[in-house]
Short mmCIF file of C-alpha atoms and ligand atoms in Angstrom, two decimals:
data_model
loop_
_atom_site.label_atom_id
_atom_site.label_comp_id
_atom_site.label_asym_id
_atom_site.label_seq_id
_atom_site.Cartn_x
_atom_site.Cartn_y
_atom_site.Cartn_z
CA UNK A 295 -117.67 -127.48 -106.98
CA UNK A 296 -115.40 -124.46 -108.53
CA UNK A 297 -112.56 -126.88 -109.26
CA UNK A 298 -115.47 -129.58 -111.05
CA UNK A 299 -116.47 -126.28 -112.95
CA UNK A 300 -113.26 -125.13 -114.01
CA UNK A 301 -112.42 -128.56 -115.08
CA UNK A 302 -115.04 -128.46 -116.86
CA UNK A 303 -114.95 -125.31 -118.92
CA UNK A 304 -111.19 -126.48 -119.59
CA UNK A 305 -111.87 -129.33 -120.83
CA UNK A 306 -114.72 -127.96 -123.34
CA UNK A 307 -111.60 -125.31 -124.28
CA UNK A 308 -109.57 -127.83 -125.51
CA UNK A 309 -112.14 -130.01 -127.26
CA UNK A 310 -113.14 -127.36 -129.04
CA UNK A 311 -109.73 -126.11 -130.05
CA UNK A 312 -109.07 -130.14 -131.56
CA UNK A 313 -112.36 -129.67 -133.13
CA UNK A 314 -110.90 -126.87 -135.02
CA UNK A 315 -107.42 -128.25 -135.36
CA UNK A 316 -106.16 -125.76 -133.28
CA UNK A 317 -103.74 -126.09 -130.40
CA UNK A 318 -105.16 -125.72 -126.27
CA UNK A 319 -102.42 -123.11 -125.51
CA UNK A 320 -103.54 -120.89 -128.27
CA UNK A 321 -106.91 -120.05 -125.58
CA UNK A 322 -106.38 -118.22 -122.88
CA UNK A 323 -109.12 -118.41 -120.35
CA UNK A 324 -110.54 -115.05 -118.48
CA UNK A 325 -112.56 -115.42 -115.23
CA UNK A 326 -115.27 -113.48 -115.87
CA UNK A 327 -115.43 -112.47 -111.37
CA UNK A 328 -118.33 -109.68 -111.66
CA UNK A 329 -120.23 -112.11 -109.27
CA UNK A 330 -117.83 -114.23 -107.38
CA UNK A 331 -117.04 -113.65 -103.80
CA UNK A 332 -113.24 -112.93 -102.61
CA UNK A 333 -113.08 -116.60 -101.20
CA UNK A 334 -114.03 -117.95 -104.65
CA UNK A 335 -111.82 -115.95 -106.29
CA UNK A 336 -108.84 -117.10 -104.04
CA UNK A 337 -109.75 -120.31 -104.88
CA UNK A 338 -109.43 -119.75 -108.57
CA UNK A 339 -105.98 -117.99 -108.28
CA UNK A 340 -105.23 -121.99 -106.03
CA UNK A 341 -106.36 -123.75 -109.08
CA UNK A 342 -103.87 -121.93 -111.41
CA UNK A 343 -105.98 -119.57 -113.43
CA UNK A 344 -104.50 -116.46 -112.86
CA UNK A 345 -106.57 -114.02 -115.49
CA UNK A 346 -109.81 -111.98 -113.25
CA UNK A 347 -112.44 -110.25 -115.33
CA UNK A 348 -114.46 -107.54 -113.75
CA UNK A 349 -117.32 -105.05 -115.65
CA UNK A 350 -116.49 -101.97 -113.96
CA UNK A 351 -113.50 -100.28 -112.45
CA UNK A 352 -115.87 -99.92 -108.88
CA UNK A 353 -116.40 -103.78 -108.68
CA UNK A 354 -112.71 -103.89 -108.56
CA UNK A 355 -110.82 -101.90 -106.75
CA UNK A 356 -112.13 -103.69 -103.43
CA UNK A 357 -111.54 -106.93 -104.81
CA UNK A 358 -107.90 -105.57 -106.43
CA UNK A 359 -107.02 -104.19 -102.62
CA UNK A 360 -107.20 -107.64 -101.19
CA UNK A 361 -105.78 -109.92 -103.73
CA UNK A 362 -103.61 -107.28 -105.36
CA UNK A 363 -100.88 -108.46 -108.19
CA UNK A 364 -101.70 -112.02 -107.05
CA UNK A 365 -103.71 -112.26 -110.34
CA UNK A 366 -103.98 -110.25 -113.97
CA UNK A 367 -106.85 -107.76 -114.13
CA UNK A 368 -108.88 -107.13 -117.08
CA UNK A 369 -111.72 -104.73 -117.32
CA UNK A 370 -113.99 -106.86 -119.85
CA UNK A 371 -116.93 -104.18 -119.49
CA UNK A 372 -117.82 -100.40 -120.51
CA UNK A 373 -115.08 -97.56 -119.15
CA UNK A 374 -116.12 -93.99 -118.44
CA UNK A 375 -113.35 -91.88 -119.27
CA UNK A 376 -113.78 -90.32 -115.54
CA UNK A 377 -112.20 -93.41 -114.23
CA UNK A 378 -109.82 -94.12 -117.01
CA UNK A 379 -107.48 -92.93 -113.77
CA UNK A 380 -108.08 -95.58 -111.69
CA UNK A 381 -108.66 -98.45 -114.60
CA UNK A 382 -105.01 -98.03 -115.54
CA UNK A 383 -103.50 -98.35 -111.90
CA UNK A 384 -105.77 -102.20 -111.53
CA UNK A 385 -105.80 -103.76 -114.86
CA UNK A 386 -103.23 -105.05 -117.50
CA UNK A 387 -105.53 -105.78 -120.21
CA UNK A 388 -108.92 -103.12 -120.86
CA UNK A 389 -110.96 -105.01 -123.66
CA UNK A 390 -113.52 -102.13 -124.08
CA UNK A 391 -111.97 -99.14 -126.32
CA UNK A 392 -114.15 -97.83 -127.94
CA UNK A 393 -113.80 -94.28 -128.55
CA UNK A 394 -110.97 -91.88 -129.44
CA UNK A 395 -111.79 -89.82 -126.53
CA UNK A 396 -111.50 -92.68 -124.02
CA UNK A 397 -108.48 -93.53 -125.62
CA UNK A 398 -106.94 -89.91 -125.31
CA UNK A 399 -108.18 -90.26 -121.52
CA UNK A 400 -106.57 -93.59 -120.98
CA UNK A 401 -102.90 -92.60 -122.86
CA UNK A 402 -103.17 -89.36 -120.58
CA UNK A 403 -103.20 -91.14 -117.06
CA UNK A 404 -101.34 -94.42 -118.13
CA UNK A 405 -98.36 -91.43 -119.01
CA UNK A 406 -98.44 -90.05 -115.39
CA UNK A 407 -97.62 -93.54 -114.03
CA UNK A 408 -95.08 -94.49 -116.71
CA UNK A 409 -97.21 -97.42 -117.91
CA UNK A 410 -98.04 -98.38 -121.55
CA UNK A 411 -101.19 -99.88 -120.61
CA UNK A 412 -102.59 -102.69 -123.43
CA UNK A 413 -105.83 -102.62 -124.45
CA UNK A 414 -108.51 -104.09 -126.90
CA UNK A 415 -110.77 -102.42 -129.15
CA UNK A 416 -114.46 -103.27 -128.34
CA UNK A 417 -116.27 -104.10 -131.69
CA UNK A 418 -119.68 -103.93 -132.06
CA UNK A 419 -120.46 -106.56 -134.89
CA UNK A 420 -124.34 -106.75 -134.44
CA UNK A 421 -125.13 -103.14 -134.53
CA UNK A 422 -127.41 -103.51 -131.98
CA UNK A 423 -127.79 -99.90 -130.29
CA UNK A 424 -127.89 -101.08 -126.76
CA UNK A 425 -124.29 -102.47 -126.98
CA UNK A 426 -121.29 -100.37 -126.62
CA UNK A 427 -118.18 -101.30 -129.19
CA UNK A 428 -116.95 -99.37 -132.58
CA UNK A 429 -119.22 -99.78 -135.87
CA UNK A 430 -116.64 -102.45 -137.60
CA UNK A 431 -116.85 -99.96 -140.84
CA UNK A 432 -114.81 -97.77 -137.88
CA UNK A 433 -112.72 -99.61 -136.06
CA UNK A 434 -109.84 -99.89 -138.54
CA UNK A 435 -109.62 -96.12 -138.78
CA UNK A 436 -110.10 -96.14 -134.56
CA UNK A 437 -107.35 -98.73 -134.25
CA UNK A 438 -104.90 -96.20 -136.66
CA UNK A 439 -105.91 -92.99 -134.34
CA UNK A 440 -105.45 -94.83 -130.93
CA UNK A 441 -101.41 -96.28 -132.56
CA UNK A 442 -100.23 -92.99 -132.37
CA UNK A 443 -100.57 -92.88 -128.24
CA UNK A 444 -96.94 -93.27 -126.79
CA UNK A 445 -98.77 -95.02 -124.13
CA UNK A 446 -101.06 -97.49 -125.22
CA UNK A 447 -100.73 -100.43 -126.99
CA UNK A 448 -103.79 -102.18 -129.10
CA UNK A 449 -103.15 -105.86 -128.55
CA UNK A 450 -106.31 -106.55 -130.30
CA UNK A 451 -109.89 -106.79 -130.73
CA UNK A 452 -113.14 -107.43 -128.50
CA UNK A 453 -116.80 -108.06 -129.15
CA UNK A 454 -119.53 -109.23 -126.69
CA UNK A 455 -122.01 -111.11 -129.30
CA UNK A 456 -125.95 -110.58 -128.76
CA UNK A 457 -128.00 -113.44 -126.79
CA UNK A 458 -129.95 -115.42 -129.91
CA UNK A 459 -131.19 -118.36 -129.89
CA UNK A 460 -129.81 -119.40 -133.20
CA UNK A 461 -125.90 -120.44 -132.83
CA UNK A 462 -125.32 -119.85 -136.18
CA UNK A 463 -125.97 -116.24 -136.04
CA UNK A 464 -123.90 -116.50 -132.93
CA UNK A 465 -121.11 -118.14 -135.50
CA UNK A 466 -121.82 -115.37 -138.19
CA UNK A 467 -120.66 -112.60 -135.85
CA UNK A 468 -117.46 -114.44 -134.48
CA UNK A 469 -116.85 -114.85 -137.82
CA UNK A 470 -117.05 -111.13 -138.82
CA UNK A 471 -115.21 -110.09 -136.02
CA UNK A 472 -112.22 -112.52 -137.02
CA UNK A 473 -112.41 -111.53 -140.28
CA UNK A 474 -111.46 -107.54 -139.27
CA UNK A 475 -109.08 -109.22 -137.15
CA UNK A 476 -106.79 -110.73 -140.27
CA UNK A 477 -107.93 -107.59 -142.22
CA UNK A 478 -105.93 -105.55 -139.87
CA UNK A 479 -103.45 -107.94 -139.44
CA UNK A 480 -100.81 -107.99 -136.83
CA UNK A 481 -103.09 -108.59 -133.94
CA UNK A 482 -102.22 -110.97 -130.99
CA UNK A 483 -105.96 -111.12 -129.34
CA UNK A 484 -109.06 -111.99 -130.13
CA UNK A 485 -111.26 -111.97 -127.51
CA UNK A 486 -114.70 -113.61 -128.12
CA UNK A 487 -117.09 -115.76 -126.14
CA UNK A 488 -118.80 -116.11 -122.90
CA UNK A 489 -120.42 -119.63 -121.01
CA UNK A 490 -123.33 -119.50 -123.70
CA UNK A 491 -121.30 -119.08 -126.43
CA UNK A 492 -117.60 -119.85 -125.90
CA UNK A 493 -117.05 -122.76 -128.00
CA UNK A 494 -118.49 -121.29 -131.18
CA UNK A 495 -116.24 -118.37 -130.71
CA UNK A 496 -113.23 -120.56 -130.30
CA UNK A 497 -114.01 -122.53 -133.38
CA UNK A 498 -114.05 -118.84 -135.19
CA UNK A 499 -110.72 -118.04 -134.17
CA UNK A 500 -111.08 -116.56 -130.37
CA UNK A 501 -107.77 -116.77 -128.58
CA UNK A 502 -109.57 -115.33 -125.39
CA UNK A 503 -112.39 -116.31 -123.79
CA UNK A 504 -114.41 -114.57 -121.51
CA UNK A 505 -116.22 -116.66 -118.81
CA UNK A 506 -117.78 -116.40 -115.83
CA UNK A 507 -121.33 -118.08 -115.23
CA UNK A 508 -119.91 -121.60 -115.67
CA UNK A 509 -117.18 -121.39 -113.63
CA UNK A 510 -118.88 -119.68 -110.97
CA UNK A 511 -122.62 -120.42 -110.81
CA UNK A 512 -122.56 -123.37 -107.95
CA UNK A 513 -123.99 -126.07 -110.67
CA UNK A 514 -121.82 -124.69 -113.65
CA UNK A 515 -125.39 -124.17 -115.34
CA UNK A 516 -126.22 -120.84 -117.13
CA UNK A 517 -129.42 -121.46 -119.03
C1 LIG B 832 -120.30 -110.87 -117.58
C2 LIG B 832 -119.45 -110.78 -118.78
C3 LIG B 832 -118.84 -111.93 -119.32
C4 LIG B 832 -119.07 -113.32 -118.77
O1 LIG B 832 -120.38 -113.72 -119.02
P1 LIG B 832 -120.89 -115.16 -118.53
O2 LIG B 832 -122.15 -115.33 -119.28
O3 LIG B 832 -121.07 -115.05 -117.07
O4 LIG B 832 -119.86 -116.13 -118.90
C5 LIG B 832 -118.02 -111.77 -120.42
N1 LIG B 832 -117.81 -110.56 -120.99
C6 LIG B 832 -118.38 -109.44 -120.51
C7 LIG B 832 -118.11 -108.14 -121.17
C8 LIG B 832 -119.22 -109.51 -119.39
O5 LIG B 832 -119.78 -108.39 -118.90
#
């Protein structure tokens, strides 16, 4: 069933990537774990994806204490700066920067380990209030701030696009967020998309995808 899904949401990778004359390896796949059990997850790591996603430092650090370095942690969802602390000790990738002060927190405990710890700055391209992420008028300026940490390193950008009904709104915000992304320039990751709306993003430029439901969800269905 997992294996049939991840199949699956590989093989809709790279036929989106040819759709958009771009090459498979350019796409690197996050497994979105927030609601996958330990056994699934092992199962995962068996079938060679090696990237976990989790939403919050809490969900884990249980899951990180029994599969450890096995597999790459990234914290795809909001960060308190009260557990900055433990966030840089699990993951190698935090897509969710959003603020100067979470930044400061993060470069402060990634220094006490001796880590330069990557991250991603969270946009927030739909203004929609609800949804955490820099105003994109902001995040150039953020990005500028955050380069002057010794120990942090902005790999790139993140957004998490609203759920419409209308994929070409979907496309308009990919398309925003990928155009900050050349603005800036010298960027590595893009990381756009989720099992609703993954292919869109890739075809706007995502070189990370986010994905959880259809790997996950016993049918692969997320509607
Ligand atoms: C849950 C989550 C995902 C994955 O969403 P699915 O719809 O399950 O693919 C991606 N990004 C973030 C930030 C999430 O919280």
């Amino acid at each position: 069933m997992l294996a049939d899904n991840l199949l699956r949401v590989r093989q809709r990778i790279r036929a989106s990537c040819e759709k958009s004359g771009r090459s498979a390896d350019e796409v690197r796949l996050v497994c979105v774990t927030k609601e996958a059990s330990l056994d699934q997850m092992r199962e995962i790591l068996r079938l060679g994806a090696g990237i976990f996603g989790e939403n919050t430092v809490q969900g884990a650090l249980s899951k990180y204490r029994a599969i450890g370095d096995k597999a790459k942690w990234h914290l795809v969802g909001h960060l308190q700066t009260n557990k900055a602390k433990d966030a840089v000790r699990i993951f190698s990738l935090i897509h969710s920067v959003d603020t100067i002060r979470l930044a400061g927190e993060i470069d402060k405990e990634a220094k006490k380990i001796s880590k330069i710890q990557d991250i991603l700055i969270q946009v927030n391209v739909s203004g929609e209030e609800t949804k955490f992420g820099a105003a994109p008028d902001a995040a150039k300026g953020l990005l500028k701030e955050i380069s002057s940490y010794p120990n942090i390193r902005v790999l790139g950008l993140m957004t998490i696009a609203p759920e419409v009904d209308d994929p070409r709104l979907t496309r308009r915000y990919f398309r925003r967020l990928k155009e900050l992304f050349d603005d800036i320039g010298g960027l590595q990751i893009l990381s756009m998309g989720m099992s609703n709306d993954f292919e869109v993003a890739i075809e706007e430029g995502a070189t990370m995808v986010r994905i959880g439901r259809a790997i996950f969800r016993s049918d692969g269905r997320y509607e």
